[in-house]
PDB file of C-alpha atoms in Angstrom:
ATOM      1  CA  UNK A 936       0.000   0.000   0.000  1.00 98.00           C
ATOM      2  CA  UNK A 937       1.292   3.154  -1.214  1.00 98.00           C
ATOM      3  CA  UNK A 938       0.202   6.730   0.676  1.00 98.00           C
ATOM      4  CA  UNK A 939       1.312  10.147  -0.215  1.00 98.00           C
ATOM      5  CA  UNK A 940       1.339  12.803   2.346  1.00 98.00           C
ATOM      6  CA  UNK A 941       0.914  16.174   1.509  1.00 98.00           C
ATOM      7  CA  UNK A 942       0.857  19.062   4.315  1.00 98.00           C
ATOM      8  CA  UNK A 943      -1.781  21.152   3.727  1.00 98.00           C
ATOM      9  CA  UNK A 944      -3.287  24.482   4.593  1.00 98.00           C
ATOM     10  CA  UNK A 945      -7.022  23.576   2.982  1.00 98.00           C
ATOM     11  CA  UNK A 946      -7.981  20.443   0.265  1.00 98.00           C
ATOM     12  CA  UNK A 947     -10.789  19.699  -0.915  1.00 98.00           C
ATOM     13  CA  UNK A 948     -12.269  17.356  -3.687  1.00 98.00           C
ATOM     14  CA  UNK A 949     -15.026  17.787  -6.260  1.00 98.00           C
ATOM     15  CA  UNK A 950     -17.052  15.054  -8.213  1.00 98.00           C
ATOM     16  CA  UNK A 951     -18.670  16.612 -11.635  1.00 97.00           C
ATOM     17  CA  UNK A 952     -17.854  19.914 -10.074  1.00 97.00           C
ATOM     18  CA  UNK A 953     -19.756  19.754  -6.563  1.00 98.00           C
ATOM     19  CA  UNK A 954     -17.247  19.575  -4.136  1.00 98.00           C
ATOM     20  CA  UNK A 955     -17.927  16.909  -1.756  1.00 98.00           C
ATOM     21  CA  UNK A 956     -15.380  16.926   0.876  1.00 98.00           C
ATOM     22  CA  UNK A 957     -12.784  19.872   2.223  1.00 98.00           C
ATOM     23  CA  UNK A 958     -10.406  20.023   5.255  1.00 98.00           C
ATOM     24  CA  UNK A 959      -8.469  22.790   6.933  1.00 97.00           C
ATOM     25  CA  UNK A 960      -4.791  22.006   7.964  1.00 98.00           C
ATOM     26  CA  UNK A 961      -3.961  18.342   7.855  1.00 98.00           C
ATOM     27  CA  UNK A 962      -3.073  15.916   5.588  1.00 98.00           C
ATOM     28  CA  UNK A 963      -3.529  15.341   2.255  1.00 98.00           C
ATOM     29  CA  UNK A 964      -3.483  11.315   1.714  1.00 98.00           C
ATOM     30  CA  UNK A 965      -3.443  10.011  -1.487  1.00 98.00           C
ATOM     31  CA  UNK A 966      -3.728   6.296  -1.060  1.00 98.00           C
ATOM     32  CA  UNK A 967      -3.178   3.397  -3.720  1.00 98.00           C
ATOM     33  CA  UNK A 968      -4.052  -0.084  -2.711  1.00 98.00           C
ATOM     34  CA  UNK A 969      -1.243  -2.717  -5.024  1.00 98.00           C
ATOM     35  CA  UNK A 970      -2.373  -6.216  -5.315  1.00 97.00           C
ATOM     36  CA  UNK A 971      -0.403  -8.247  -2.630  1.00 96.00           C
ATOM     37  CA  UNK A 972      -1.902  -5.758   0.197  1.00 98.00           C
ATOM     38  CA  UNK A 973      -3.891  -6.885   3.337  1.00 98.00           C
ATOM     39  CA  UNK A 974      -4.965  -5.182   6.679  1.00 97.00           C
ATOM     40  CA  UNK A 975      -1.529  -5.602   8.112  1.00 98.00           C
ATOM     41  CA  UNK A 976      -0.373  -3.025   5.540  1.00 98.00           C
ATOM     42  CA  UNK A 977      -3.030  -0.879   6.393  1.00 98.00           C
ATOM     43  CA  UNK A 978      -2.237  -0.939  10.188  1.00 97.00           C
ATOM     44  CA  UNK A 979       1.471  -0.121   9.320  1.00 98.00           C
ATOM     45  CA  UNK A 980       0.426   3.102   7.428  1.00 98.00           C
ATOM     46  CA  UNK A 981      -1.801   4.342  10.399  1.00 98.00           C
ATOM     47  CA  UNK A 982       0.821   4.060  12.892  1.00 98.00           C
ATOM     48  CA  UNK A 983       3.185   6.015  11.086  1.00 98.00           C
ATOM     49  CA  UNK A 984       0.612   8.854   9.463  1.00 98.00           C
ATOM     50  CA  UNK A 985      -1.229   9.552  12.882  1.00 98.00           C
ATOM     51  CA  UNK A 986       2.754  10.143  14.652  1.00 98.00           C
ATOM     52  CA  UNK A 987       4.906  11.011  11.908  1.00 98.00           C
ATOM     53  CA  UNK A 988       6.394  14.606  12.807  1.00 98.00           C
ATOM     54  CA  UNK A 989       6.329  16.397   9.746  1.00 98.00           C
ATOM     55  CA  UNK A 990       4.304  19.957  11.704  1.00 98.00           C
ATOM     56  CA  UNK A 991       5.893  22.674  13.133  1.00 97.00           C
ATOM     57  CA  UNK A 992       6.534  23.495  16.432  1.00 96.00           C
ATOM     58  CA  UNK A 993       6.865  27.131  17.779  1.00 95.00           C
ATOM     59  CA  UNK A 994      10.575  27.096  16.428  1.00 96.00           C
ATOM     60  CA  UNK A 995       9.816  25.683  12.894  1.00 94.00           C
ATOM     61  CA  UNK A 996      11.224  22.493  13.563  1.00 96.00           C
ATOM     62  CA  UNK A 997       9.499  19.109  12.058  1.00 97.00           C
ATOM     63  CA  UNK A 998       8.103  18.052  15.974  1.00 97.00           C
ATOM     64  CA  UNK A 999       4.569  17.464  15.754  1.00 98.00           C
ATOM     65  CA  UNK A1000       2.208  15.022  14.463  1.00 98.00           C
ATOM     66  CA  UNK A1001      -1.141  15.367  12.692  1.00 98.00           C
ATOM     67  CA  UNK A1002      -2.561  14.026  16.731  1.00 98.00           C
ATOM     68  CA  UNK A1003      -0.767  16.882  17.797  1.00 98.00           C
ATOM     69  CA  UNK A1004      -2.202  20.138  16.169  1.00 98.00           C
ATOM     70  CA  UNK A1005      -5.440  18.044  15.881  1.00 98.00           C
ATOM     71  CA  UNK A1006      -5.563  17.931  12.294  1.00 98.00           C
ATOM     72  CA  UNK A1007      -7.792  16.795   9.651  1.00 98.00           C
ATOM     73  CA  UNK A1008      -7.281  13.851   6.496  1.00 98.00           C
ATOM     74  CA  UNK A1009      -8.531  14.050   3.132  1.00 98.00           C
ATOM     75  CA  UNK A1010      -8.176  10.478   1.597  1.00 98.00           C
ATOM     76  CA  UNK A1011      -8.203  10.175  -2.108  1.00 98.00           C
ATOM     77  CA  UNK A1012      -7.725   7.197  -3.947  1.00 98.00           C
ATOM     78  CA  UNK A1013      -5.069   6.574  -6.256  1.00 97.00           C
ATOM     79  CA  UNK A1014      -4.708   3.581  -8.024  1.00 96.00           C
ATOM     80  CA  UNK A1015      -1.957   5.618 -10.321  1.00 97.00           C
ATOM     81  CA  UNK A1016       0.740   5.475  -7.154  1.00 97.00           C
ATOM     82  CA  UNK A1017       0.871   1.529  -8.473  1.00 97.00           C
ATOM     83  CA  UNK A1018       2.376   2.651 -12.091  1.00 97.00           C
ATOM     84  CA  UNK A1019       5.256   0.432 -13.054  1.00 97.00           C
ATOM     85  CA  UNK A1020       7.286   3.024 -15.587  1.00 97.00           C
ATOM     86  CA  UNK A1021       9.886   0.839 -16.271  1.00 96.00           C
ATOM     87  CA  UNK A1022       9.039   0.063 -19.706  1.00 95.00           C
ATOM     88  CA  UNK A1023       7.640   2.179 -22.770  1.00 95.00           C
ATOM     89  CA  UNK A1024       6.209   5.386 -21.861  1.00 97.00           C
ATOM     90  CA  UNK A1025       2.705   3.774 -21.256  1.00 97.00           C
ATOM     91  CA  UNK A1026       2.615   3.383 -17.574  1.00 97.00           C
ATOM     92  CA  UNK A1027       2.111   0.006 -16.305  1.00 97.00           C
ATOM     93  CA  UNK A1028      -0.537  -0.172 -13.670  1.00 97.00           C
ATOM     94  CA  UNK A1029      -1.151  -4.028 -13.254  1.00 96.00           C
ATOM     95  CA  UNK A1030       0.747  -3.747  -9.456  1.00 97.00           C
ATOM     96  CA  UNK A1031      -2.986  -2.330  -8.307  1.00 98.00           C
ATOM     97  CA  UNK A1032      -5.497  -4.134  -6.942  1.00 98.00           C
ATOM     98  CA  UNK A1033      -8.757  -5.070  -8.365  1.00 97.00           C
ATOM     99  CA  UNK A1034     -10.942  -2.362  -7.766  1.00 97.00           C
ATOM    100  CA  UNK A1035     -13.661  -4.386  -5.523  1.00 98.00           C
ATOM    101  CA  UNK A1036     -11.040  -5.561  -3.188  1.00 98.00           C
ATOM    102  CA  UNK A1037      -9.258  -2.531  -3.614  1.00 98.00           C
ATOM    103  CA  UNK A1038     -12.572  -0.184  -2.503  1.00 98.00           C
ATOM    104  CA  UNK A1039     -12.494  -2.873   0.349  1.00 98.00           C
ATOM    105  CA  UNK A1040      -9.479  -2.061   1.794  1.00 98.00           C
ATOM    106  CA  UNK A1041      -9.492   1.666   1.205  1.00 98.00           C
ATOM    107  CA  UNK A1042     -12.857   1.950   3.367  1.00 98.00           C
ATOM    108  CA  UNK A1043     -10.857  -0.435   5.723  1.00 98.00           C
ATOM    109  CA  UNK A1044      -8.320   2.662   6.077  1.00 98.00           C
ATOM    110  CA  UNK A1045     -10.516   5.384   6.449  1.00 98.00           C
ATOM    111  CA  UNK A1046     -12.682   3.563   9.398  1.00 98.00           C
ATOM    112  CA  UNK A1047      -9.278   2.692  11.220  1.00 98.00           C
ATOM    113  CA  UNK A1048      -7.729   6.041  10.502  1.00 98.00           C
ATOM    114  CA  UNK A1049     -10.781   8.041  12.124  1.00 98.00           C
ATOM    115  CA  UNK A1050     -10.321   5.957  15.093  1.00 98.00           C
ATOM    116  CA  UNK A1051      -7.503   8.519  15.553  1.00 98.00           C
ATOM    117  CA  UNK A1052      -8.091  11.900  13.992  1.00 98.00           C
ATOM    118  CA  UNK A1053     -10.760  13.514  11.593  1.00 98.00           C
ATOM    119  CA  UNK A1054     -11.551  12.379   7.780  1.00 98.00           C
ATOM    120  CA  UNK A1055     -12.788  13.223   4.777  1.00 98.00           C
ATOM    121  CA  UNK A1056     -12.828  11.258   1.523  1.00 98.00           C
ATOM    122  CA  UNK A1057     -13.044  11.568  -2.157  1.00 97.00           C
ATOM    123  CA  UNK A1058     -15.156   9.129  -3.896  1.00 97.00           C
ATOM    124  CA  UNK A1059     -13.552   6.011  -4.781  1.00 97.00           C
ATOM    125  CA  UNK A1060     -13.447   5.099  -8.843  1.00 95.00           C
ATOM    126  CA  UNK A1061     -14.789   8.539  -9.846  1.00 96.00           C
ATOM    127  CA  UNK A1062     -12.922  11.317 -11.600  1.00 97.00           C
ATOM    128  CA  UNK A1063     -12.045  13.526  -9.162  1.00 98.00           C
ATOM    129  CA  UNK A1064     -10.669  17.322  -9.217  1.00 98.00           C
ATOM    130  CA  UNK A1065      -8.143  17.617  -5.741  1.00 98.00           C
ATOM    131  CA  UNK A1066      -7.262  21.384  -4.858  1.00 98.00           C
ATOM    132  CA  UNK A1067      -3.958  21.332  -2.569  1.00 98.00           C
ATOM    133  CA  UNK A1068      -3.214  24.279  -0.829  1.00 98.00           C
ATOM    134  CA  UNK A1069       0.327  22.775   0.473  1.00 97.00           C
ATOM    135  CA  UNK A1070       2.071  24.178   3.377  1.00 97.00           C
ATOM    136  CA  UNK A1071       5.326  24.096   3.167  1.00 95.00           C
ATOM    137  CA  UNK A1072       5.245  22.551   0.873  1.00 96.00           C
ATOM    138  CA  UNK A1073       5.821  19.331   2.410  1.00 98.00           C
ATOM    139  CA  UNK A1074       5.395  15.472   0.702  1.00 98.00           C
ATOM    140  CA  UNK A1075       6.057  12.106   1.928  1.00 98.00           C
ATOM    141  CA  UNK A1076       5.843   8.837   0.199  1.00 98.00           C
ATOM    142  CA  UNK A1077       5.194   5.827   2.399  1.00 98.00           C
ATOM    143  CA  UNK A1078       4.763   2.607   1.476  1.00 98.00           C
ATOM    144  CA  UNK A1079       3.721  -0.382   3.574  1.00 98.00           C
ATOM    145  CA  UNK A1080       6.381  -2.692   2.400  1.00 97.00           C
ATOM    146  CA  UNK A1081       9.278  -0.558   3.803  1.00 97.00           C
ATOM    147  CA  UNK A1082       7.517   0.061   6.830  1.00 96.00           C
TER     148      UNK A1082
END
């Protein structure tokens, strides 16, 4: 499973231009489910969103965590974070899961992540438009394998 962080100051997400979900400062999740992913990989990725340090603290160091300045998630998902570019210029996208299992396991990570701080979601399969306003700006890549 494959998540990237964004710091934000405000996202939000439309679906055939009604915007259906917005936070304030948080995180910006983009999250692709790959094919060989279970709940395991889903707990490692909490644990490390909900405490990684990647907010200021009064001196402008990296110190807090999204728990910390009680922050918000937006979770989109991505399916295009399991692109396999190796080859050709067509990117190769066969590493994602199947989209039932897939929508599955991405519901599976918004339920567990509100157990620990406030989400929003985009709306799995559609086409989405995602405004960013990134603070920082700040990006992480995680990905539950490394973990």
């Amino acid at each position: 499973m494959k998540a990237l962080l964004q710091r934000v100051k405000r996202s939000w997400v439309k679906v055939d231009g009604q915007e259906i979900a917005s936070i304030e400062t948080g995180l910006n999740i983009l999250l692709g489910v790959m094919d060989q992913d279970s709940e395991a990989d889903i707990d490692k990725l909490i644990k490390k969103i909900v405490n990684l340090r990647i907010f200021p603290n009064a001196e402008g160091r990296f110190d807090r965590s999204i728990k910390d300045i009680e922050g918000e998630a937006l979770v989109v998902s991505q399916f295009t974070l399991a692109a396999n570019c190796k080859r050709g210029n067509r990117p190769d996208f066969s590493a994602a899961m199947e989209p039932k299992r897939a929508k599955e396991l991405y519901e599976l990570f918004v339920n567990r992540l509100q157990e620990h701080i406030p989400v929003q979601t985009g709306q799995f399969g559609a086409m989405m438009e995602v405004g960013i306003i990134n603070d920082g700006p700040v990006t992480i890549i995680l990905d539950s394998k490394e973990l």
